[in-house]
Protein backbone atom coordinates (compact mmCIF):
# COMPACT_ATOMS: atom_id res chain seq x y z
CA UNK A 1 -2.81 -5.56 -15.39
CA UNK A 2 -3.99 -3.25 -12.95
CA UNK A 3 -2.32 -2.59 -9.85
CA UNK A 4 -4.94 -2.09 -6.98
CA UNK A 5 -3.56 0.34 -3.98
CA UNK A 6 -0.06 0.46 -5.86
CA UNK A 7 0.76 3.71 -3.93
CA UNK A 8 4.95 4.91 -5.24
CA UNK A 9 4.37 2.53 -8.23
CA UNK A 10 7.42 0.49 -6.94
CA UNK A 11 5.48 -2.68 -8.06
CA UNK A 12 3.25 -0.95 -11.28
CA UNK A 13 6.65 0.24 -12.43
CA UNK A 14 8.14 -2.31 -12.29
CA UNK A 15 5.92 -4.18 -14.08
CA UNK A 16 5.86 -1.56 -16.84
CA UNK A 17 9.70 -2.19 -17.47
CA UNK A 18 9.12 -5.83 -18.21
CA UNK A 19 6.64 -4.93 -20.86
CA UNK A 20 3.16 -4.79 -18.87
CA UNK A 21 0.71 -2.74 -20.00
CA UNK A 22 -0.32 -2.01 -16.21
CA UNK A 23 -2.64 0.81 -14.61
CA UNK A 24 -1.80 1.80 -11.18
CA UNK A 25 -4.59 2.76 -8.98
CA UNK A 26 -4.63 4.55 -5.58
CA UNK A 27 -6.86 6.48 -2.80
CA UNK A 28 -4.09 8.83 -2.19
CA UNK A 29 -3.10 11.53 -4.53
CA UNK A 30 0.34 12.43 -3.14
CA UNK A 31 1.18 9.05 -4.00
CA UNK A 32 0.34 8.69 -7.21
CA UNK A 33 2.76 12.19 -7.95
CA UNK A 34 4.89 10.54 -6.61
CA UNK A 35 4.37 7.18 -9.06
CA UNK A 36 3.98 9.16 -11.90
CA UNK A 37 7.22 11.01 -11.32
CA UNK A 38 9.26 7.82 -11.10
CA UNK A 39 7.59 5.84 -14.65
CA UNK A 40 8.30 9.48 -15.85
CA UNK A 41 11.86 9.50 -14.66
CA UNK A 42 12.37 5.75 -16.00
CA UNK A 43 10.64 6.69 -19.35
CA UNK A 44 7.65 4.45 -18.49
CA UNK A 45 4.09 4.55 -20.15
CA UNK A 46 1.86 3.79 -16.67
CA UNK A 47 -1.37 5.30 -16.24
CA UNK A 48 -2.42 5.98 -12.99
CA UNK A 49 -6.11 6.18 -11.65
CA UNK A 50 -7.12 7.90 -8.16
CA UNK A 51 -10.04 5.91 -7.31
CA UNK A 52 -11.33 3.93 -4.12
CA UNK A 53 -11.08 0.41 -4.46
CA UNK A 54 -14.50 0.21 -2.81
CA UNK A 55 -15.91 2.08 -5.70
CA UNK A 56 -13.46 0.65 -8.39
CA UNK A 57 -14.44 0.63 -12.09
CA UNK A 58 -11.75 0.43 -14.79
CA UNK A 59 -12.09 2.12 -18.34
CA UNK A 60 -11.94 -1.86 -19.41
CA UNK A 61 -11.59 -5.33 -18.07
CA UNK A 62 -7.88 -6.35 -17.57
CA UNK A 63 -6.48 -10.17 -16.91
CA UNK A 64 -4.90 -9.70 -13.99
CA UNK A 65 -5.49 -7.53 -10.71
CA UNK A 66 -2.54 -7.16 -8.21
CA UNK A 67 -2.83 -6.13 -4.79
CA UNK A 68 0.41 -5.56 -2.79
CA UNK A 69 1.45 -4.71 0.73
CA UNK A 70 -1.77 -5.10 2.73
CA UNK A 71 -4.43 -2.92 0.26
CA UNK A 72 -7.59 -4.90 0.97
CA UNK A 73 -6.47 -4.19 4.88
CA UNK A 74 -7.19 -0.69 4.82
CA UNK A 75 -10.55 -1.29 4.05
CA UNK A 76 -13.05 -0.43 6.86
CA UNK A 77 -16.21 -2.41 7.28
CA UNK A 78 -18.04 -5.18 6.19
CA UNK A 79 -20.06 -3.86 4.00
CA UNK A 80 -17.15 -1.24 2.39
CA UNK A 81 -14.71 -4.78 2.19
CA UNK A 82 -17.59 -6.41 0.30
CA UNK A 83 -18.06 -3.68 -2.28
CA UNK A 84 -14.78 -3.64 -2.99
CA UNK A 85 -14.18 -7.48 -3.60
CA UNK A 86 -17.48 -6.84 -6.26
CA UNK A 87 -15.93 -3.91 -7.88
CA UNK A 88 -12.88 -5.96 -8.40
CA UNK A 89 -14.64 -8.70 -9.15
CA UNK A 90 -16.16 -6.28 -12.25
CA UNK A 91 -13.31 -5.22 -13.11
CA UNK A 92 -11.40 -8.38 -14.50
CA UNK A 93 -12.23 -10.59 -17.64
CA UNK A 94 -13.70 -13.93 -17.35
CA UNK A 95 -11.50 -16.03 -16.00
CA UNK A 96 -9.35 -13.32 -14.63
CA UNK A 97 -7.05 -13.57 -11.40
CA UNK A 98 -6.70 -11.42 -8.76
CA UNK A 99 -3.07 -12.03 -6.69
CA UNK A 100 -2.99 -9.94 -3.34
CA UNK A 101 -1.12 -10.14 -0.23
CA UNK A 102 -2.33 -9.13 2.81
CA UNK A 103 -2.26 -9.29 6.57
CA UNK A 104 -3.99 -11.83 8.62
CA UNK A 105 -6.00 -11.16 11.93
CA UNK A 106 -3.44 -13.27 13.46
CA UNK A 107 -0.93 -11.41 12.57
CA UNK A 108 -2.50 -8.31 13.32
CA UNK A 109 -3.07 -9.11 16.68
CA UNK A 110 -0.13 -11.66 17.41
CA UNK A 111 2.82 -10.68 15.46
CA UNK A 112 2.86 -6.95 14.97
CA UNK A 113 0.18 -6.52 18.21
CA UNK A 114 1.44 -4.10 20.51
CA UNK A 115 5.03 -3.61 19.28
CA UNK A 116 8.21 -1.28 18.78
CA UNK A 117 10.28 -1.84 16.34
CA UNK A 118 13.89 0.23 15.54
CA UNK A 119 16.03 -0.25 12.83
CA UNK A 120 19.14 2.08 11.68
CA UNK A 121 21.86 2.21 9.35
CA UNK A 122 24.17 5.02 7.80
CA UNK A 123 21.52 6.34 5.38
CA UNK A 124 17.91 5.82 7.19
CA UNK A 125 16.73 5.35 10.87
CA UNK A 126 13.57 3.83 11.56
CA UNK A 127 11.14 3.77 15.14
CA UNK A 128 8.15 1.35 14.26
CA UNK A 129 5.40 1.79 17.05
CA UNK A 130 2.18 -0.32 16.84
CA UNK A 131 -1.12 -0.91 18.77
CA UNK A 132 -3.57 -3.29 18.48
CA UNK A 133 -7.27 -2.76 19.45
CA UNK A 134 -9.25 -6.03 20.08
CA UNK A 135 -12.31 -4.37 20.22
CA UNK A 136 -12.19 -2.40 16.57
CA UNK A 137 -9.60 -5.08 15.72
CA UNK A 138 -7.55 -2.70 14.18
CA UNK A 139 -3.78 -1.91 14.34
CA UNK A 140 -2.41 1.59 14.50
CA UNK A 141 1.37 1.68 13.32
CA UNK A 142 3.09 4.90 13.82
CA UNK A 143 6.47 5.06 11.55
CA UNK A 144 9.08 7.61 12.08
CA UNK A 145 12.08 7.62 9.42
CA UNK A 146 15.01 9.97 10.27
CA UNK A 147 16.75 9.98 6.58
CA UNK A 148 20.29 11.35 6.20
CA UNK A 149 20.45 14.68 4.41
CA UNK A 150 22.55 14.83 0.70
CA UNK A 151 23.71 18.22 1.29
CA UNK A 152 24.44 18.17 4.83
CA UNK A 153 25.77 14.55 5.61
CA UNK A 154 25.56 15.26 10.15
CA UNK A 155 21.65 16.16 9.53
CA UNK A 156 18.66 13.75 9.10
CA UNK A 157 15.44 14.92 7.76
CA UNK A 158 12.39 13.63 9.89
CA UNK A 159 9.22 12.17 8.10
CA UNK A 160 6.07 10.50 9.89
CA UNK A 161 3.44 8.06 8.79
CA UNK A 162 0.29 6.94 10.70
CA UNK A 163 -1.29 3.80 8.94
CA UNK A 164 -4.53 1.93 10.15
CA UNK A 165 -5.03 -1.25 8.97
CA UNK A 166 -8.17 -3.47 9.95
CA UNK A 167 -8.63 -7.44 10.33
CA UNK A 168 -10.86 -9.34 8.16
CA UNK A 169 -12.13 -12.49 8.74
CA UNK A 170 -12.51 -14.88 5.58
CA UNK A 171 -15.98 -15.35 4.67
CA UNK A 172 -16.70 -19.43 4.75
């Protein structure tokens, strides 16, 4: 198995502890440390790859190709989006599968749109802020986590993410 845009591992590990052989593979290289530090910490065999899906080529064909949490929607362009689907396509046995989840225009546009969304508990706050652009048909989502510190229980440590994701339209 191979694990396309696995970024933490949560999934490739996971896989790994019910006997997988499974490669994670991922644009971002903070990630991956990150991925490799938890199969380390769980005593986990996982390779990981840093590699761009659009240019994808395994050492070897695997049977399966996973694609969690909205992968093939970071993917800019036509052209980019169709590389990748043939490097993937290359990269899996005949008669492979590829299972991957991932956001809709609709959705995009309709559900997430131009949105704020706050959640909080004891532990982690979270301030969700999205935009939509019709005319790139992309959405922006700024995330802001305020996590509670170990040491110092009255503190929260701030983090930030910026992710772009872009709609695709299914070829017919």
């Amino acid at each position: 198995i191979a694990d396309l845009a696995c970024g933490t591992g949560n999934i490739t590990n996971a896989l790994a502890q019910r006997g997988y052989d499974v490669i994670g593979v991922d644009l971002s290289q903070p990630m991956l440390s990150i991925a490799q530090d938890k199969a380390y910490e769980a005593h986990l065999k996982v390779r990981y790859l840093l590699q761009d899906l659009v240019t994808l080529k395994l050492h070897k064909p695997v049977d399966l190709l996973t694609m969690i949490n909205d992968g093939i929607n970071y993917i800019e362009g036509e052209t980019r989006l169709k590389s990748a689907f043939e490097h993937m396509a290359g990269a899996l046995v005949a008669g492979g599968l590829l299972l991957m989840e991932f956001s809709t225009p609709y959705k995009l546009e309709h559900v997430l749109g131009n949105t704020t969304i706050a959640e909080s508990d004891e532990e982690i706050s979270m301030i969700w802020e999205n935009a939509y652009d019709q005319g790139s048909r992309t959405q922006t989502m700024h995330l802001t986590f305020f996590l509670k510190c170990e040491d110092q229980p009255n503190l929260y440590e701030r983090f930030e993410e910026t992710h772009v994701q872009h709609a695709h339209e299914a070829a017919v």
